[in-house]
Short mmCIF file of C-alpha atoms in Angstrom, two decimals:
data_model
loop_
_atom_site.label_atom_id
_atom_site.label_comp_id
_atom_site.label_asym_id
_atom_site.label_seq_id
_atom_site.Cartn_x
_atom_site.Cartn_y
_atom_site.Cartn_z
CA MET Y 47 -11.02 -38.62 -7.86
CA SER Y 48 -8.90 -39.16 -4.73
CA LYS Y 49 -6.86 -36.38 -3.22
CA ASP Y 50 -3.63 -37.89 -4.52
CA ALA Y 51 -5.05 -38.10 -8.06
CA ILE Y 52 -6.20 -34.44 -7.94
CA ARG Y 53 -2.77 -33.40 -6.57
CA GLU Y 54 -1.04 -35.35 -9.29
CA THR Y 55 -3.16 -33.69 -11.98
CA MET Y 56 -2.48 -30.21 -10.64
CA LEU Y 57 1.26 -30.88 -10.54
CA ARG Y 58 1.14 -32.02 -14.17
CA ILE Y 59 -0.66 -28.84 -15.12
CA GLY Y 60 1.96 -26.81 -13.26
CA GLY Y 61 4.81 -28.73 -14.95
CA TRP Y 62 3.19 -28.19 -18.37
CA VAL Y 63 2.91 -24.46 -17.77
CA GLN Y 64 6.56 -24.17 -16.56
CA ALA Y 65 7.75 -26.15 -19.59
CA LEU Y 66 6.29 -23.73 -22.05
CA ALA Y 67 8.85 -21.73 -24.02
CA GLY Y 68 9.12 -19.09 -26.68
CA TRP Y 69 5.89 -17.84 -28.23
CA ARG Y 70 3.91 -20.59 -26.57
CA ARG Y 71 4.80 -19.15 -23.18
CA LEU Y 72 3.95 -15.62 -24.24
CA GLY Y 73 0.68 -16.74 -25.90
CA PHE Y 74 -0.27 -18.60 -22.73
CA ALA Y 75 0.50 -15.48 -20.63
CA PHE Y 76 -1.70 -13.37 -22.91
CA ALA Y 77 -4.50 -15.98 -22.71
CA CYS Y 78 -4.27 -16.08 -18.94
CA GLY Y 79 -4.54 -12.33 -18.78
CA ALA Y 80 -7.49 -12.26 -21.12
CA VAL Y 81 -9.34 -14.95 -19.11
CA SER Y 82 -8.51 -13.23 -15.84
CA ALA Y 83 -10.44 -10.15 -17.01
CA SER Y 84 -13.65 -12.19 -16.50
CA GLY Y 85 -13.07 -11.53 -12.80
CA PHE Y 86 -14.33 -7.96 -13.36
CA PRO Y 87 -17.92 -6.90 -14.10
CA PRO Y 88 -20.10 -7.86 -15.82
CA LEU Y 89 -19.02 -11.52 -15.30
CA ASP Y 90 -17.52 -11.12 -11.75
CA PHE Y 91 -15.93 -14.57 -11.96
CA PHE Y 92 -13.21 -13.99 -9.35
CA PRO Y 93 -11.66 -17.49 -9.51
CA ALA Y 94 -10.39 -16.60 -13.02
CA LEU Y 95 -8.60 -13.54 -11.70
CA LEU Y 96 -6.95 -15.42 -8.82
CA LEU Y 97 -5.89 -18.30 -11.04
CA GLY Y 98 -4.52 -15.79 -13.54
CA TYR Y 99 -2.15 -14.45 -10.91
CA ALA Y 100 -1.18 -18.00 -9.95
CA ALA Y 101 -0.33 -18.74 -13.59
CA LEU Y 102 1.73 -15.59 -13.83
CA VAL Y 103 3.77 -16.75 -10.80
CA LEU Y 104 4.43 -20.09 -12.48
CA LEU Y 105 5.49 -18.37 -15.69
CA ILE Y 106 7.92 -16.15 -13.76
CA ASP Y 107 9.24 -19.28 -12.09
CA ALA Y 108 10.02 -20.66 -15.57
CA ALA Y 109 11.56 -17.37 -16.70
CA ARG Y 110 13.89 -17.47 -13.74
CA ALA Y 111 15.41 -20.66 -15.14
CA GLY Y 112 16.20 -18.97 -18.43
CA PRO Y 113 19.35 -17.07 -19.50
CA ARG Y 114 17.83 -13.52 -18.99
CA PRO Y 115 15.34 -13.94 -16.19
CA VAL Y 116 14.50 -10.30 -15.58
CA ARG Y 117 13.86 -9.48 -19.19
CA GLY Y 118 12.01 -12.71 -19.76
CA ALA Y 119 9.74 -12.17 -16.80
CA ALA Y 120 9.08 -8.54 -17.90
CA VAL Y 121 7.96 -9.70 -21.31
CA ILE Y 122 5.68 -12.34 -19.73
CA GLY Y 123 4.24 -9.70 -17.44
CA TRP Y 124 3.60 -7.40 -20.40
CA PHE Y 125 1.74 -10.07 -22.35
CA PHE Y 126 -0.35 -11.00 -19.31
CA ALA Y 127 -1.36 -7.42 -18.57
CA PHE Y 128 -1.97 -6.67 -22.23
CA GLY Y 129 -4.43 -9.55 -22.40
CA GLN Y 130 -6.17 -8.44 -19.25
CA PHE Y 131 -6.45 -4.81 -20.26
CA LEU Y 132 -7.42 -5.52 -23.86
CA PHE Y 133 -10.34 -7.69 -22.84
CA GLY Y 134 -11.25 -5.84 -19.65
CA LEU Y 135 -11.22 -2.42 -21.28
CA HIS Y 136 -12.63 -3.35 -24.69
CA TRP Y 137 -15.56 -1.05 -24.03
CA ILE Y 138 -13.33 1.95 -24.73
CA GLY Y 139 -13.86 1.20 -28.44
CA TYR Y 140 -17.53 2.20 -28.17
CA ALA Y 141 -16.56 5.85 -27.73
CA PHE Y 142 -15.22 5.90 -31.28
CA LEU Y 143 -18.56 4.68 -32.74
CA VAL Y 144 -20.45 7.83 -31.63
CA ASP Y 145 -19.08 9.69 -34.62
CA PRO Y 146 -17.53 6.97 -36.78
CA GLY Y 147 -16.92 9.21 -39.73
CA ALA Y 148 -14.52 11.35 -37.72
CA HIS Y 149 -13.13 8.87 -35.18
CA LEU Y 150 -13.56 5.23 -36.20
CA TRP Y 151 -10.11 5.06 -37.77
CA GLN Y 152 -8.64 6.01 -34.41
CA MET Y 153 -10.22 3.08 -32.59
CA PRO Y 154 -7.52 0.43 -33.18
CA PHE Y 155 -4.76 2.97 -32.48
CA ALA Y 156 -6.35 4.17 -29.27
CA LEU Y 157 -7.40 0.82 -27.86
CA VAL Y 158 -4.19 -1.03 -28.66
CA SER Y 159 -1.89 1.83 -27.69
CA LEU Y 160 -3.70 2.47 -24.43
CA THR Y 161 -3.75 -1.16 -23.32
CA ALA Y 162 -0.21 -1.71 -24.48
CA GLY Y 163 0.93 1.31 -22.50
CA LEU Y 164 -0.92 0.21 -19.40
CA ALA Y 165 0.67 -3.26 -19.77
CA LEU Y 166 4.07 -1.70 -19.15
CA PHE Y 167 3.14 -1.55 -15.52
CA GLY Y 168 2.62 -5.31 -15.63
CA ALA Y 169 6.00 -5.69 -17.27
CA LEU Y 170 7.63 -3.48 -14.61
CA SER Y 171 6.13 -5.53 -11.68
CA ALA Y 172 7.09 -8.90 -13.25
CA GLY Y 173 10.59 -7.79 -14.08
CA LEU Y 174 11.30 -6.35 -10.65
CA SER Y 175 9.80 -9.48 -9.06
CA ALA Y 176 12.14 -11.68 -11.08
CA TRP Y 177 15.10 -9.54 -10.05
CA LEU Y 178 14.49 -10.34 -6.36
CA TRP Y 179 12.83 -13.72 -6.85
CA GLN Y 180 13.17 -16.33 -4.08
CA ASN Y 181 12.01 -19.88 -3.83
CA GLY Y 182 8.98 -20.83 -1.72
CA SER Y 183 6.51 -18.47 -0.15
CA ALA Y 184 8.85 -15.52 -0.23
CA ARG Y 185 8.20 -15.07 -3.94
CA HIS Y 186 4.45 -14.59 -3.23
CA PHE Y 187 5.10 -11.47 -1.16
CA ILE Y 188 7.71 -10.21 -3.63
CA PHE Y 189 5.28 -10.62 -6.53
CA ALA Y 190 2.26 -9.16 -4.65
CA GLY Y 191 4.22 -6.18 -3.36
CA PHE Y 192 5.62 -5.16 -6.74
CA TYR Y 193 2.34 -5.85 -8.53
CA ALA Y 194 0.39 -3.70 -6.05
CA ALA Y 195 2.98 -0.98 -6.21
CA ALA Y 196 2.81 -0.95 -9.98
CA GLU Y 197 -1.03 -0.68 -9.75
CA TRP Y 198 -0.59 2.38 -7.46
CA LEU Y 199 1.71 3.90 -10.05
CA ARG Y 200 -0.85 3.16 -12.80
CA GLY Y 201 -3.36 5.17 -10.76
CA HIS Y 202 -1.08 8.22 -10.42
CA LEU Y 203 1.34 8.59 -13.30
CA PHE Y 204 0.31 10.58 -16.40
CA THR Y 205 -2.93 11.70 -14.71
CA GLY Y 206 -3.61 8.08 -13.71
CA PHE Y 207 -6.04 5.41 -14.82
CA PRO Y 208 -6.84 3.06 -11.91
CA TRP Y 209 -9.57 1.14 -13.66
CA ASN Y 210 -10.05 -2.58 -12.97
CA LEU Y 211 -7.76 -2.74 -9.96
CA PRO Y 212 -7.40 -6.32 -8.54
CA ALA Y 213 -9.68 -5.32 -5.66
CA TYR Y 214 -12.57 -4.93 -8.08
CA GLY Y 215 -12.37 -8.62 -8.79
CA TRP Y 216 -14.52 -9.10 -5.67
CA GLY Y 217 -17.59 -7.50 -7.19
CA ALA Y 218 -19.47 -10.77 -6.58
CA SER Y 219 -18.84 -10.51 -2.80
CA LEU Y 220 -20.03 -7.30 -1.14
CA ALA Y 221 -18.85 -8.85 2.16
CA ILE Y 222 -15.19 -9.01 1.12
CA LEU Y 223 -15.43 -5.53 -0.45
CA GLN Y 224 -16.13 -4.23 3.09
CA SER Y 225 -12.39 -4.62 3.82
CA ALA Y 226 -11.84 -1.61 1.53
CA SER Y 227 -13.00 0.45 4.49
CA MET Y 228 -9.74 -0.70 6.21
CA PHE Y 229 -7.27 -1.16 3.39
CA GLY Y 230 -8.64 0.88 0.54
CA ALA Y 231 -8.69 -0.40 -3.05
CA TYR Y 232 -4.90 -0.55 -3.37
CA GLY Y 233 -4.46 -2.40 -0.07
CA LEU Y 234 -7.25 -4.89 -0.97
CA SER Y 235 -5.55 -5.28 -4.35
CA LEU Y 236 -2.29 -6.30 -2.68
CA LEU Y 237 -4.05 -8.95 -0.57
CA THR Y 238 -5.96 -10.21 -3.64
CA VAL Y 239 -2.78 -10.65 -5.68
CA LEU Y 240 -1.14 -12.35 -2.68
CA LEU Y 241 -4.05 -14.81 -2.49
CA GLY Y 242 -3.74 -15.50 -6.20
CA ALA Y 243 0.01 -15.90 -6.05
CA SER Y 244 -0.27 -18.38 -3.15
CA LEU Y 245 -2.40 -20.68 -5.31
CA ALA Y 246 0.65 -21.29 -7.49
CA ASP Y 247 1.86 -23.65 -4.72
CA LEU Y 248 -1.08 -25.95 -5.52
CA PHE Y 249 0.47 -26.58 -8.91
CA CYS Y 250 4.18 -26.77 -8.11
CA GLY Y 251 4.82 -26.24 -4.41
CA PRO Y 252 5.72 -28.80 -1.73
CA ARG Y 253 3.01 -31.11 -0.58
CA ARG Y 254 2.83 -29.39 2.81
CA SER Y 255 2.76 -25.76 1.63
CA THR Y 256 0.62 -23.75 4.00
CA ALA Y 257 0.45 -20.58 1.87
CA PRO Y 258 -2.83 -21.24 0.01
CA ALA Y 259 -4.60 -22.36 3.25
CA THR Y 260 -3.28 -19.37 5.17
CA MET Y 261 -4.48 -16.89 2.55
CA LEU Y 262 -7.88 -18.59 2.20
CA MET Y 263 -8.26 -18.40 5.98
CA LEU Y 264 -7.43 -14.67 5.84
CA PHE Y 265 -10.04 -14.02 3.21
CA GLY Y 266 -12.46 -16.16 5.11
CA ALA Y 267 -11.93 -13.86 8.05
CA LEU Y 268 -12.42 -10.80 5.82
CA TRP Y 269 -15.64 -12.29 4.52
CA VAL Y 270 -16.91 -12.85 8.06
CA TYR Y 271 -15.93 -9.26 8.94
CA GLY Y 272 -17.86 -7.96 5.93
CA VAL Y 273 -20.98 -10.04 6.78
CA ILE Y 274 -20.95 -8.59 10.27
CA CYS Y 275 -20.50 -5.02 8.93
CA LEU Y 276 -23.45 -5.43 6.58
CA ALA Y 277 -25.57 -7.01 9.32
CA ILE Y 278 -24.99 -4.28 11.95
CA THR Y 279 -25.27 -1.29 9.55
CA PRO Y 280 -28.91 -0.28 9.29
CA GLU Y 281 -30.40 1.22 6.15
CA SER Y 282 -30.95 4.59 7.72
CA ASP Y 283 -31.76 7.79 5.79
CA VAL Y 284 -31.40 11.52 6.22
CA PRO Y 285 -34.71 12.94 7.34
CA GLY Y 286 -36.53 15.28 5.00
CA VAL Y 287 -34.30 14.71 1.91
CA ARG Y 288 -36.10 13.18 -1.10
CA LEU Y 289 -33.96 12.62 -4.17
CA ARG Y 290 -35.06 12.42 -7.79
CA LEU Y 291 -32.45 11.09 -10.25
CA VAL Y 292 -33.37 11.86 -13.83
CA GLN Y 293 -32.14 9.46 -16.46
CA PRO Y 294 -33.01 10.87 -19.91
CA ASP Y 295 -31.36 8.05 -21.88
CA ILE Y 296 -30.31 10.24 -24.80
CA PRO Y 297 -27.92 8.53 -27.26
CA GLN Y 298 -24.60 10.31 -27.44
CA ALA Y 299 -24.91 10.64 -31.23
CA GLU Y 300 -28.22 12.61 -30.81
CA LYS Y 301 -27.18 14.75 -27.86
CA TYR Y 302 -26.05 17.90 -29.70
CA GLN Y 303 -27.71 17.50 -33.13
CA PRO Y 304 -29.78 20.69 -33.71
CA ARG Y 305 -32.96 18.76 -34.58
CA PHE Y 306 -32.85 16.99 -31.23
CA VAL Y 307 -31.85 19.84 -28.94
CA MET Y 308 -35.33 20.93 -27.95
CA ARG Y 309 -36.51 17.31 -27.58
CA ASN Y 310 -33.61 16.53 -25.30
CA TRP Y 311 -34.26 19.63 -23.15
CA GLU Y 312 -37.97 19.04 -22.85
CA ARG Y 313 -37.31 15.45 -21.83
CA LEU Y 314 -35.31 16.64 -18.86
CA ILE Y 315 -38.01 19.02 -17.78
CA ASP Y 316 -40.85 16.54 -18.36
CA LEU Y 317 -39.10 13.80 -16.36
CA SER Y 318 -38.30 16.24 -13.54
CA GLN Y 319 -41.93 17.19 -13.29
CA ARG Y 320 -43.38 13.69 -12.99
CA PRO Y 321 -45.68 13.11 -10.01
CA GLY Y 322 -43.93 12.91 -6.69
CA SER Y 323 -42.47 15.17 -4.02
CA PRO Y 324 -38.68 15.36 -4.43
CA ASN Y 325 -36.75 18.33 -3.05
CA VAL Y 326 -33.42 17.52 -4.66
CA ILE Y 327 -33.46 16.86 -8.42
CA ILE Y 328 -30.31 15.57 -10.08
CA TRP Y 329 -29.52 15.58 -13.81
CA PRO Y 330 -26.53 13.71 -15.30
CA GLU Y 331 -23.28 14.98 -16.76
CA ALA Y 332 -23.64 17.61 -19.44
CA ALA Y 333 -27.40 17.10 -19.37
CA PRO Y 334 -28.51 20.37 -21.00
CA PRO Y 335 -27.71 20.20 -24.73
CA PHE Y 336 -26.37 23.75 -24.78
CA PRO Y 337 -24.31 26.12 -22.54
CA LEU Y 338 -26.91 26.45 -19.78
CA ALA Y 339 -25.88 29.78 -18.32
CA ARG Y 340 -26.10 31.46 -21.77
CA VAL Y 341 -29.75 30.55 -22.40
CA PRO Y 342 -32.10 32.79 -20.37
CA GLN Y 343 -35.18 30.80 -21.33
CA ALA Y 344 -33.68 27.65 -19.89
CA LEU Y 345 -32.82 29.44 -16.63
CA ASP Y 346 -36.39 30.62 -16.42
CA GLU Y 347 -37.63 27.06 -16.72
CA ILE Y 348 -35.22 26.00 -13.95
CA ALA Y 349 -36.64 28.72 -11.76
CA ARG Y 350 -40.16 27.38 -12.26
CA LEU Y 351 -38.96 23.81 -11.74
CA THR Y 352 -37.21 24.52 -8.42
CA GLY Y 353 -40.09 26.64 -7.15
CA ARG Y 354 -40.02 27.41 -3.45
CA ASP Y 355 -38.41 24.30 -2.05
CA LYS Y 356 -36.35 22.39 -4.59
CA THR Y 357 -32.66 22.13 -5.45
CA LEU Y 358 -31.45 21.18 -8.94
CA ILE Y 359 -27.99 19.64 -9.38
CA THR Y 360 -26.96 19.24 -13.00
CA GLY Y 361 -23.90 18.65 -15.08
CA ALA Y 362 -23.45 21.28 -17.82
CA GLU Y 363 -20.82 22.54 -20.17
CA ARG Y 364 -19.64 26.06 -19.14
CA VAL Y 365 -18.03 28.76 -21.24
CA ALA Y 366 -16.01 31.58 -19.70
CA GLY Y 367 -13.88 34.41 -21.06
CA ALA Y 368 -14.12 36.83 -23.94
CA PRO Y 369 -14.47 36.01 -27.69
CA GLY Y 370 -11.28 34.62 -29.05
CA ARG Y 371 -10.17 33.63 -25.55
CA TYR Y 372 -12.96 31.38 -24.45
CA ARG Y 373 -12.31 28.69 -21.82
CA PHE Y 374 -14.51 25.62 -21.65
CA TYR Y 375 -15.29 23.62 -18.51
CA ASN Y 376 -17.07 20.40 -17.78
CA SER Y 377 -19.05 21.76 -14.87
CA LEU Y 378 -21.81 21.05 -12.32
CA TYR Y 379 -24.33 23.69 -11.36
CA ILE Y 380 -26.35 23.77 -8.13
CA PHE Y 381 -29.50 25.82 -8.33
CA GLY Y 382 -31.42 26.58 -5.16
CA PRO Y 383 -35.15 27.29 -4.78
CA GLY Y 384 -36.37 29.85 -7.27
CA GLY Y 385 -33.52 28.97 -9.69
CA GLY Y 386 -30.83 30.94 -7.77
CA LEU Y 387 -27.39 29.72 -8.75
CA GLN Y 388 -25.68 28.65 -5.53
CA HIS Y 389 -22.51 26.91 -6.64
CA VAL Y 390 -20.50 26.01 -9.72
CA TYR Y 391 -18.07 23.12 -9.67
CA ASP Y 392 -15.54 22.45 -12.49
CA LYS Y 393 -14.22 18.99 -13.19
CA PHE Y 394 -10.57 18.81 -12.20
CA HIS Y 395 -9.60 15.32 -13.38
CA LEU Y 396 -10.09 15.48 -17.16
CA VAL Y 397 -10.21 12.43 -19.48
CA PRO Y 398 -7.27 12.29 -21.93
CA PHE Y 399 -8.48 12.30 -25.54
CA GLY Y 400 -12.07 12.67 -24.29
CA GLU Y 401 -11.78 16.15 -22.80
CA TYR Y 402 -8.30 17.20 -23.76
CA ILE Y 403 -5.55 16.02 -26.04
CA PRO Y 404 -2.10 15.35 -24.49
CA PHE Y 405 0.61 16.84 -26.78
CA ALA Y 406 -2.21 18.44 -28.77
CA ALA Y 407 0.01 20.36 -31.23
CA LEU Y 408 1.71 17.15 -32.33
CA LEU Y 409 -1.30 14.82 -32.41
CA ASN Y 410 -3.60 17.29 -34.16
CA ARG Y 411 -1.20 17.30 -37.11
CA ILE Y 412 -1.98 13.62 -37.76
CA GLY Y 413 -5.74 14.16 -37.33
CA ILE Y 414 -6.23 12.98 -33.76
CA THR Y 415 -8.83 15.15 -31.97
CA LYS Y 416 -10.80 14.76 -28.80
CA LEU Y 417 -14.00 12.72 -28.91
CA THR Y 418 -16.29 15.31 -27.28
CA GLN Y 419 -17.91 18.22 -29.01
CA GLY Y 420 -15.74 21.13 -30.23
CA GLU Y 421 -12.06 21.40 -31.03
CA ALA Y 422 -10.96 23.26 -27.90
CA GLY Y 423 -10.11 21.16 -24.83
CA PHE Y 424 -11.62 21.68 -21.43
CA THR Y 425 -9.92 23.62 -18.69
CA PRO Y 426 -9.51 21.72 -15.35
CA GLY Y 427 -10.95 22.91 -12.12
CA ASP Y 428 -9.07 23.21 -8.83
CA GLY Y 429 -9.90 19.97 -7.08
CA PRO Y 430 -12.73 18.51 -4.98
CA HIS Y 431 -14.99 20.89 -3.02
CA VAL Y 432 -17.73 20.69 -0.37
CA TYR Y 433 -20.87 22.76 -0.94
CA ALA Y 434 -23.67 23.65 1.43
CA LEU Y 435 -27.24 23.11 0.16
CA SER Y 436 -30.43 24.82 1.27
CA ASN Y 437 -32.42 21.62 1.81
CA ALA Y 438 -29.88 18.78 2.10
CA PRO Y 439 -26.56 18.11 3.90
CA LYS Y 440 -23.22 19.26 2.52
CA VAL Y 441 -22.20 17.53 -0.69
CA THR Y 442 -19.06 16.86 -2.77
CA PRO Y 443 -19.64 16.68 -6.55
CA LEU Y 444 -17.69 14.34 -8.83
CA ILE Y 445 -18.12 14.29 -12.60
CA CYS Y 446 -17.86 11.00 -14.49
CA TYR Y 447 -14.60 9.18 -13.94
CA GLU Y 448 -13.37 11.37 -11.10
CA VAL Y 449 -14.93 8.76 -8.88
CA ILE Y 450 -12.36 6.10 -9.94
CA PHE Y 451 -9.47 7.59 -7.96
CA PRO Y 452 -9.03 6.15 -4.48
CA GLY Y 453 -8.18 8.79 -1.83
CA ALA Y 454 -8.83 11.72 -4.19
CA VAL Y 455 -12.63 12.09 -4.11
CA THR Y 456 -13.07 14.41 -1.04
CA ALA Y 457 -11.67 17.67 0.12
CA ALA Y 458 -10.17 18.40 3.55
CA GLU Y 459 -13.65 19.02 4.85
CA ARG Y 460 -15.77 15.85 5.04
CA PRO Y 461 -19.13 16.04 3.22
CA ALA Y 462 -22.26 14.11 4.16
CA TRP Y 463 -22.64 12.58 0.71
CA ILE Y 464 -21.16 12.48 -2.78
CA VAL Y 465 -23.05 13.11 -5.95
CA ASN Y 466 -21.49 11.57 -9.09
CA VAL Y 467 -23.01 12.74 -12.40
CA THR Y 468 -21.88 10.84 -15.47
CA ASP Y 469 -22.63 10.05 -19.12
CA ASP Y 470 -21.83 6.37 -19.56
CA SER Y 471 -23.30 6.33 -23.07
CA TRP Y 472 -19.64 6.63 -24.09
CA PHE Y 473 -18.86 3.32 -22.39
CA GLY Y 474 -21.08 1.03 -24.40
CA PRO Y 475 -24.02 -1.17 -23.43
CA TRP Y 476 -22.37 -3.85 -21.35
CA ALA Y 477 -19.12 -3.93 -19.41
CA GLY Y 478 -18.11 -0.27 -19.05
CA PRO Y 479 -21.10 1.09 -17.13
CA ARG Y 480 -21.19 -1.94 -14.76
CA GLN Y 481 -17.45 -1.56 -14.03
CA HIS Y 482 -17.98 2.12 -13.37
CA LEU Y 483 -20.89 1.42 -10.98
CA LEU Y 484 -18.75 -1.10 -8.99
CA ILE Y 485 -15.93 1.44 -8.69
CA ALA Y 486 -18.39 3.97 -7.21
CA ARG Y 487 -19.56 1.33 -4.71
CA VAL Y 488 -16.01 0.77 -3.57
CA ARG Y 489 -15.47 4.54 -3.15
CA ALA Y 490 -18.54 4.64 -0.95
CA ILE Y 491 -17.16 1.84 1.22
CA GLU Y 492 -13.70 3.43 1.46
CA GLU Y 493 -15.07 6.87 2.47
CA ALA Y 494 -18.05 5.57 4.51
CA LEU Y 495 -20.17 7.99 2.54
CA PRO Y 496 -23.29 7.50 0.44
CA ILE Y 497 -22.82 8.08 -3.34
CA VAL Y 498 -25.70 9.19 -5.46
CA ARG Y 499 -24.87 8.37 -9.09
CA ASP Y 500 -26.91 9.81 -11.95
CA ALA Y 501 -26.10 8.57 -15.47
CA ASN Y 502 -27.49 9.66 -18.80
CA THR Y 503 -28.20 6.20 -20.10
CA GLY Y 504 -27.63 4.34 -16.81
CA ILE Y 505 -26.80 2.81 -14.48
CA SER Y 506 -28.21 5.43 -12.07
CA ALA Y 507 -28.08 4.31 -8.43
CA VAL Y 508 -28.29 5.38 -4.80
CA ILE Y 509 -25.40 3.65 -2.90
CA ASP Y 510 -25.19 3.59 0.84
CA PRO Y 511 -21.92 3.90 2.88
CA VAL Y 512 -21.38 0.10 2.86
CA GLY Y 513 -21.82 -0.20 -0.90
CA ARG Y 514 -25.38 -1.51 -0.91
CA VAL Y 515 -27.35 -0.34 -3.96
CA ARG Y 516 -30.52 0.99 -2.30
CA ALA Y 517 -32.15 1.97 -5.60
CA ARG Y 518 -31.16 1.71 -9.26
CA LEU Y 519 -32.38 2.40 -12.77
CA GLY Y 520 -30.84 0.04 -15.32
CA LEU Y 521 -29.09 0.62 -18.67
CA ASP Y 522 -30.89 2.18 -21.62
CA ARG Y 523 -33.98 3.12 -19.74
CA THR Y 524 -35.76 6.52 -19.66
CA GLY Y 525 -37.16 7.45 -16.30
CA VAL Y 526 -36.70 8.78 -12.84
CA LEU Y 527 -35.43 7.22 -9.66
CA ASP Y 528 -37.00 8.55 -6.44
CA ALA Y 529 -35.25 7.58 -3.23
CA PRO Y 530 -34.20 8.90 0.19
CA LEU Y 531 -30.58 9.90 0.89
CA PRO Y 532 -28.73 7.31 2.99
CA LYS Y 533 -26.96 8.58 6.15
CA ALA Y 534 -23.17 8.76 6.25
CA LEU Y 535 -21.18 6.69 8.72
CA ALA Y 536 -18.23 7.72 10.90
CA PRO Y 537 -15.00 8.03 8.90
CA SER Y 538 -13.55 4.61 8.09
CA LEU Y 539 -9.98 3.59 8.94
CA TYR Y 540 -9.00 4.14 5.33
CA ALA Y 541 -10.66 7.61 5.18
CA SER Y 542 -8.85 8.59 8.36
CA LEU Y 543 -5.38 7.35 7.35
CA ASP Y 544 -5.66 7.48 3.54
CA GLY Y 545 -2.43 6.19 1.88
CA LEU Y 546 -0.73 5.24 5.11
CA VAL Y 547 -2.55 1.87 5.26
CA PHE Y 548 -1.30 0.86 1.86
CA ALA Y 549 2.26 1.95 2.69
CA VAL Y 550 2.16 -0.21 5.87
CA LEU Y 551 0.93 -3.21 3.85
CA LEU Y 552 3.77 -2.77 1.43
CA LEU Y 553 6.25 -2.72 4.26
CA ILE Y 554 4.73 -5.85 5.78
CA ALA Y 555 4.95 -7.60 2.41
CA ALA Y 556 8.65 -6.57 2.12
CA GLY Y 557 9.34 -7.74 5.68
CA ALA Y 558 7.59 -11.11 5.10
CA ALA Y 559 9.55 -11.66 1.88
CA PHE Y 560 12.83 -10.92 3.66
CA LEU Y 561 12.11 -13.24 6.62
CA LEU Y 562 10.87 -16.06 4.45
CA SER Y 563 13.84 -15.80 2.13
CA LYS Y 564 16.15 -16.19 5.15
CA ARG Y 565 14.35 -19.36 6.06
#
């Protein structure tokens, strides 16, 4: 086909999209959102994500021509975001299959209500965009600025849930993900949405629109920057530190059943004692199938395991307080040589409905309880910490989804590495664990720190400060992963300035929208 024929075809597609009305328009918005979710792991098809944002811009263009443009655009934005979240986060439903007798009936309520609630941020961004909409390229910056700001709100309001941010659509390109070291996940999300929005001009814009070419050149430059970063960053390791990540691969449904408790504990010990010479052994989240500190025999085995020169880092449930006033914590223990307890870290960012129930008194009346063991919710800790180890550099622990929060994974003191223990058996066998792994890789790039990720059923991995997976153990495999500890890099621009970079990008987007609207 000639260039003119291709251009004519794209304009016809754009005209067809903008001519949609009523439920056809909303159905198309939902379908575009659903297809755009293929930009995230495990498919990593980033063109679908970018074209999804382009389609959303075309639909807002059409809504602007209607009688109630702001409301019409907000409804379109909600349907788009609902489709993206429903398909991108479908793995949440697996958590209700662990104990189907107690929780299966909650699955439709939880999955639909969660994704519908998250879609309100999409409605907010589209409605505000339509309120200030301008013709031409100004609308790209208006849309991208409001969309990225809504994503930031999604990551902070009501404890936050910044899963599948637009930046994570670049999972197929580690080179482009390197720009997270400058902009962070929220800043890269803004630029990603801006690129997608600019593509709308290919379907409806003037023949000489420069917006798509300009944005493609920008991302080409970011790709070159990333390639250079990866090429000049050696795969260097911390001398004398030998890690062993234990992946027991215990199904969640068997974890706490009495007949499996000893089997599960012995598997941890046996895997830890396999041939090799590690000096730091890591177990996943809540690895011991009982409150570890209350079982002296288990502590004796840990003393023998650590011997004279080993450290054990393990997730474990912790019980504190007196009978009738117990408090429960999702914790991480650090045992030094000889089994001496050196540090205890308590998870501070708890999972709603998994580790505590919001509005518990009300929801318990209709039978909604948390998915994890026991009726009582967990008590949150007091934030990230840095701990000194006897045979490794200082470390910051993160438990499970604490790693998903940009800018909130380290304390004031900078560690040399991050250990992230998790139990992704709740996340199903496909999309959830792979999305979680990618998020951890982006955190490593943002902070310029290695992240050692130990998961019960996988994916366990050693990630270096530029997001390279130096070693990994795949899903649903029992085994150990022996690897050195990668060296940290100097603090990145993002780690030094934190949220300031994203604020500056929002101001630039606002200024560009203002200047282009004047033109």
